[in-house]
Structures are given as structure tokens and as C-alpha cells.
Amino acid sequence: MIVMKFGGTSVANFEAITRTIFIIGSKLDQKPVVVVSALSKVTDLLYRISEVAASQDSVQTKELLAQLRERHVNLTKELLEQSPALLEGALMRVNEICDGLDRLAYAVCAVGELSDRNKAIIISNGELLSSTIICFTMNAKGIRTNWIDARKMMITSDNYLKGEPDEKEILARVPAIVEEAYKGMDAVITQGFIGSNLAGEQTVLGRGGSDYSASLIGMAVD
């Protein structure tokens, strides 16, 4: 098994994602576990959304959320235009993620208060979106790929914005989750940066956390 980590610039747009999937496709004999970051500049946009929402600027909050959704919807259409059935499923999932983000951002905007927990949830949406889009695209290109929720594997401390990974818990969970997800598949994909605490509350590993996630998963799958 091999862990392959792709950062924001490797998943920035149609060309970058197409190139990334070609690289993954050349390593299928090594059973790749793919770890991806958010699309380039998306995490910065999510931090901005959280700040603007906390300042109760509803107009700008709405504009930034629309910008985020549009970028991911347009990319999904571009990547999957030749696969209508997969495109429909991908757009449904992308819009579901964006709808959840919208609800939380508007709730923060309404009260003008941003807890660390809510901020962690907001800024983690980039990885959920990118991994979803890439997973559907890999399947469209004939690479049978399963999506794994990193929050089930990457267990951290209770610090929502700078979660400290619980190596013992991660080593205990990752192998079984990856093995189960791999049944009948050519590859699996998951997210860097995001995790959860033992209570199941969402956390992030802090800036640069995606590489850390990939290293920990690599260690867990040997």
C-alpha cells in the first residue's frame, strides 16, 4: 500500500486534477491511499467566510459562499461532463456540503459569534469538497475509488483548531477502515487537515496539517 498526498496546487483546477489522477492511475498496483487538500486558495476563502460571518456582514457572507459554491460546481461540471450519471451524483453531494456550510455561516452571522468548534467545521469544508469531486472523477476515468471520511480515522485532542493527533487511536483505527473501504476497489481517497476528537466533534490539525495527516495514515498502513 502506498500513501499519495496531493496539495492545493495539485488539485487547483481541471488540468491539475487530470494530471493528478493520471499519476494515481500509474500506481494502482501499489494500492494507493490518496490524501488531498482543499483546492488552491479555498481554505483561505473559508477562513475569510468565518471572519466575515462573525462580523455579521450578511451581504459579503452571501457573496463569498456563492463564490465558493460556484467554483466547485463549475469544476465538477467540467470534470464530469462526459459522465452524466456521475455528474448528477457529484453535484448533489457538492451542493449538500455547500448547503450545510451556508446554514452554519448564516447562523454565525445571525448571532455574531464564532466559536472555535464552528470555525473548525467551516474551514474543513474545502477538503470534503475536493475529495468528493476527485473521487467521482476517478470513478469516471475507470479507477474504482471509495471515499473515506478522515474524521473517522484522524482522532485528535479537543483543541478544535489545532488538534493534536492521538497516534495510538489513529494506528488502531486506520488499517481496518482502509481495508474495508478497499474491498472491490482500485483506490481509496480521504482528506488531509481534518479530524475529530473522541466525542466525534470536528477538529482540524492547523495549517500544514494535510502533510501531517498523510504521514500518520502512511505510518498506520505501514
Tab-separated table of C-alpha atoms in Angstrom:
chain	number	residue	atom	x	y	z
A	1	MET	CA	0.000	0.000	0.000
A	2	ILE	CA	1.221	3.490	-0.819
A	3	VAL	CA	0.019	6.844	0.536
A	4	MET	CA	-0.100	9.617	-2.063
A	5	LYS	CA	-0.566	13.199	-0.856
A	6	PHE	CA	-1.704	15.991	-3.200
A	7	GLY	CA	-1.712	19.604	-2.024
A	8	GLY	CA	-3.857	22.525	-3.170
A	9	THR	CA	-1.929	23.344	-6.344
A	10	SER	CA	-2.115	19.676	-7.444
A	11	VAL	CA	-5.917	19.866	-7.223
A	12	ALA	CA	-6.355	23.521	-8.219
A	13	ASN	CA	-8.286	23.115	-11.478
A	14	PHE	CA	-9.280	20.802	-14.345
A	15	GLU	CA	-5.738	20.420	-15.702
A	16	ALA	CA	-4.124	19.849	-12.301
A	17	ILE	CA	-6.726	17.265	-11.217
A	18	THR	CA	-6.487	15.445	-14.569
A	19	ARG	CA	-2.694	15.260	-14.124
A	20	THR	CA	-3.061	14.096	-10.503
A	21	ILE	CA	-5.462	11.297	-11.494
A	22	PHE	CA	-3.048	10.187	-14.235
A	23	ILE	CA	-0.291	9.919	-11.591
A	24	ILE	CA	-2.583	7.935	-9.260
A	25	GLY	CA	-3.558	5.670	-12.168
A	26	SER	CA	0.097	4.762	-12.710
A	27	LYS	CA	0.380	3.465	-9.125
A	28	LEU	CA	-2.701	1.233	-8.861
A	29	ASP	CA	-0.550	-1.884	-8.482
A	30	GLN	CA	0.662	-0.409	-5.164
A	31	LYS	CA	-2.884	0.126	-3.796
A	32	PRO	CA	-2.865	3.917	-3.356
A	33	VAL	CA	-4.410	5.646	-0.364
A	34	VAL	CA	-4.899	9.170	-1.729
A	35	VAL	CA	-4.883	12.138	0.680
A	36	VAL	CA	-5.953	15.503	-0.739
A	37	SER	CA	-6.008	19.113	0.406
A	38	ALA	CA	-8.678	21.663	-0.469
A	39	LEU	CA	-8.488	23.286	-3.905
A	40	SER	CA	-5.847	26.011	-4.082
A	41	LYS	CA	-6.864	29.145	-2.097
A	42	VAL	CA	-10.119	27.568	-0.829
A	43	THR	CA	-9.009	27.242	2.810
A	44	ASP	CA	-8.117	30.955	2.800
A	45	LEU	CA	-11.604	31.693	1.435
A	46	LEU	CA	-13.188	29.580	4.195
A	47	TYR	CA	-11.220	31.445	6.882
A	48	ARG	CA	-12.496	34.679	5.300
A	49	ILE	CA	-16.087	33.391	5.313
A	50	SER	CA	-15.822	32.562	9.027
A	51	GLU	CA	-14.457	36.039	9.837
A	52	VAL	CA	-16.998	37.933	7.720
A	53	ALA	CA	-19.871	35.891	9.158
A	54	ALA	CA	-18.652	36.618	12.705
A	55	SER	CA	-18.646	40.347	11.874
A	56	GLN	CA	-22.331	39.996	10.864
A	57	ASP	CA	-21.734	41.228	7.320
A	58	SER	CA	-24.532	39.202	5.730
A	59	VAL	CA	-24.074	40.653	2.234
A	60	GLN	CA	-20.409	39.701	1.998
A	61	THR	CA	-21.037	36.349	3.681
A	62	LYS	CA	-23.592	35.535	0.982
A	63	GLU	CA	-21.235	36.678	-1.811
A	64	LEU	CA	-18.302	34.601	-0.554
A	65	LEU	CA	-20.446	31.494	-0.051
A	66	ALA	CA	-21.791	31.853	-3.592
A	67	GLN	CA	-18.226	32.234	-4.908
A	68	LEU	CA	-17.147	29.039	-3.129
A	69	ARG	CA	-20.128	27.044	-4.408
A	70	GLU	CA	-19.746	28.329	-7.969
A	71	ARG	CA	-16.086	27.332	-8.171
A	72	HIS	CA	-16.769	23.769	-7.024
A	73	VAL	CA	-19.931	23.318	-9.106
A	74	ASN	CA	-18.207	24.610	-12.256
A	75	LEU	CA	-15.188	22.363	-11.691
A	76	THR	CA	-17.447	19.335	-11.150
A	77	LYS	CA	-19.284	20.034	-14.421
A	78	GLU	CA	-16.012	20.488	-16.276
A	79	LEU	CA	-14.519	17.233	-14.978
A	80	LEU	CA	-17.628	15.080	-15.358
A	81	GLU	CA	-19.370	16.433	-18.450
A	82	GLN	CA	-18.769	13.109	-20.245
A	83	SER	CA	-20.355	11.091	-17.403
A	84	PRO	CA	-23.903	12.402	-16.835
A	85	ALA	CA	-24.890	9.861	-14.159
A	86	LEU	CA	-21.778	10.521	-12.076
A	87	LEU	CA	-22.118	14.259	-12.669
A	88	GLU	CA	-25.604	14.234	-11.178
A	89	GLY	CA	-24.433	12.380	-8.065
A	90	ALA	CA	-21.388	14.597	-7.656
A	91	LEU	CA	-23.374	17.828	-7.969
A	92	MET	CA	-25.891	16.560	-5.433
A	93	ARG	CA	-23.119	15.859	-2.928
A	94	VAL	CA	-21.257	19.134	-3.617
A	95	ASN	CA	-24.469	21.114	-3.119
A	96	GLU	CA	-25.252	19.193	0.094
A	97	ILE	CA	-21.858	20.145	1.532
A	98	CYS	CA	-22.309	23.775	0.452
A	99	ASP	CA	-25.848	23.868	1.897
A	100	GLY	CA	-24.526	22.724	5.271
A	101	LEU	CA	-21.799	25.361	5.154
A	102	ASP	CA	-24.341	28.056	4.224
A	103	ARG	CA	-26.571	27.156	7.189
A	104	LEU	CA	-23.698	27.319	9.659
A	105	ALA	CA	-22.249	30.554	8.233
A	106	TYR	CA	-25.660	32.281	8.344
A	107	ALA	CA	-26.179	31.072	11.931
A	108	VAL	CA	-22.795	32.554	12.917
A	109	CYS	CA	-23.744	35.751	11.069
A	110	ALA	CA	-27.083	35.975	12.904
A	111	VAL	CA	-25.530	35.828	16.381
A	112	GLY	CA	-22.197	37.482	15.551
A	113	GLU	CA	-20.279	34.877	17.488
A	114	LEU	CA	-17.774	32.364	16.124
A	115	SER	CA	-16.748	29.528	18.427
A	116	ASP	CA	-13.564	27.568	17.730
A	117	ARG	CA	-15.726	24.500	17.127
A	118	ASN	CA	-17.816	26.226	14.455
A	119	LYS	CA	-14.728	27.732	12.851
A	120	ALA	CA	-13.181	24.252	12.600
A	121	ILE	CA	-16.326	22.960	10.873
A	122	ILE	CA	-16.374	25.883	8.416
A	123	ILE	CA	-12.711	25.644	7.394
A	124	SER	CA	-12.838	21.860	6.931
A	125	ASN	CA	-15.315	22.039	4.037
A	126	GLY	CA	-12.575	22.544	1.440
A	127	GLU	CA	-11.187	19.037	1.879
A	128	LEU	CA	-14.653	17.472	1.921
A	129	LEU	CA	-15.453	19.184	-1.383
A	130	SER	CA	-12.171	18.464	-3.171
A	131	SER	CA	-12.045	14.787	-2.137
A	132	THR	CA	-15.678	14.284	-3.209
A	133	ILE	CA	-15.125	15.818	-6.653
A	134	ILE	CA	-11.881	13.893	-7.234
A	135	CYS	CA	-13.438	10.615	-6.074
A	136	PHE	CA	-16.284	10.928	-8.598
A	137	THR	CA	-13.810	11.907	-11.334
A	138	MET	CA	-11.535	8.939	-10.630
A	139	ASN	CA	-14.536	6.630	-10.969
A	140	ALA	CA	-15.492	8.359	-14.233
A	141	LYS	CA	-11.994	7.613	-15.524
A	142	GLY	CA	-12.364	3.916	-14.729
A	143	ILE	CA	-10.479	3.884	-11.408
A	144	ARG	CA	-12.881	2.282	-8.920
A	145	THR	CA	-12.445	4.577	-5.933
A	146	ASN	CA	-14.017	4.651	-2.479
A	147	TRP	CA	-14.315	7.821	-0.372
A	148	ILE	CA	-13.200	7.640	3.281
A	149	ASP	CA	-14.208	10.209	5.887
A	150	ALA	CA	-10.933	11.212	7.570
A	151	ARG	CA	-12.890	12.275	10.660
A	152	LYS	CA	-13.462	8.581	11.421
A	153	MET	CA	-9.697	7.911	11.406
A	154	MET	CA	-7.844	11.077	12.380
A	155	ILE	CA	-8.607	11.269	16.095
A	156	THR	CA	-7.195	14.308	17.872
A	157	SER	CA	-7.221	16.192	21.143
A	158	ASP	CA	-10.105	18.541	21.979
A	159	ASN	CA	-8.342	21.615	20.566
A	160	TYR	CA	-10.735	22.314	17.670
A	161	LEU	CA	-8.360	24.467	15.605
A	162	LYS	CA	-5.036	22.791	16.402
A	163	GLY	CA	-5.956	19.216	17.183
A	164	GLU	CA	-3.047	17.108	18.370
A	165	PRO	CA	-3.293	13.673	16.701
A	166	ASP	CA	-3.836	10.704	19.023
A	167	GLU	CA	-1.337	8.334	17.406
A	168	LYS	CA	-2.451	5.287	19.370
A	169	GLU	CA	-6.095	5.769	18.362
A	170	ILE	CA	-5.170	6.523	14.734
A	171	LEU	CA	-2.963	3.417	14.480
A	172	ALA	CA	-5.817	1.351	15.901
A	173	ARG	CA	-8.467	2.677	13.511
A	174	VAL	CA	-6.854	3.336	10.136
A	175	PRO	CA	-5.900	-0.191	8.961
A	176	ALA	CA	-9.395	-1.666	9.379
A	177	ILE	CA	-11.161	1.357	7.857
A	178	VAL	CA	-8.838	1.424	4.837
A	179	GLU	CA	-9.053	-2.340	4.354
A	180	GLU	CA	-12.864	-2.285	4.451
A	181	ALA	CA	-13.016	0.654	2.021
A	182	TYR	CA	-10.669	-1.114	-0.377
A	183	LYS	CA	-12.959	-4.118	-0.969
A	184	GLY	CA	-13.622	-4.331	-4.712
A	185	MET	CA	-11.801	-1.040	-5.332
A	186	ASP	CA	-8.669	0.135	-7.155
A	187	ALA	CA	-8.004	3.098	-4.838
A	188	VAL	CA	-9.344	4.976	-1.819
A	189	ILE	CA	-9.361	8.724	-1.204
A	190	THR	CA	-9.528	10.715	2.012
A	191	GLN	CA	-8.876	14.208	3.342
A	192	GLY	CA	-5.863	15.838	4.923
A	193	PHE	CA	-6.135	18.522	7.645
A	194	ILE	CA	-9.437	17.398	9.196
A	195	GLY	CA	-10.235	15.078	12.068
A	196	SER	CA	-12.403	14.728	15.138
A	197	ASN	CA	-11.985	14.270	18.869
A	198	LEU	CA	-13.060	11.151	20.735
A	199	ALA	CA	-16.518	12.670	21.273
A	200	GLY	CA	-16.941	12.867	17.485
A	201	GLU	CA	-16.706	16.670	17.355
A	202	GLN	CA	-14.927	18.011	14.304
A	203	THR	CA	-11.371	19.325	14.612
A	204	VAL	CA	-8.593	20.437	12.259
A	205	LEU	CA	-4.857	19.907	12.592
A	206	GLY	CA	-3.931	23.537	11.907
A	207	ARG	CA	-2.041	24.987	8.947
A	208	GLY	CA	0.123	22.415	7.192
A	209	GLY	CA	-1.963	19.666	8.731
A	210	SER	CA	-2.561	17.818	5.462
A	211	ASP	CA	1.024	16.574	5.216
A	212	TYR	CA	0.834	15.503	8.862
A	213	SER	CA	-2.393	13.580	8.154
A	214	ALA	CA	-0.767	11.780	5.232
A	215	SER	CA	2.281	10.843	7.319
A	216	LEU	CA	0.112	9.423	10.093
A	217	ILE	CA	-2.013	7.419	7.666
A	218	GLY	CA	1.171	6.162	5.996
A	219	MET	CA	2.505	5.032	9.350
A	220	ALA	CA	-0.786	3.296	10.173
A	221	VAL	CA	-0.912	1.325	6.899
A	222	ASP	CA	2.821	0.564	7.184
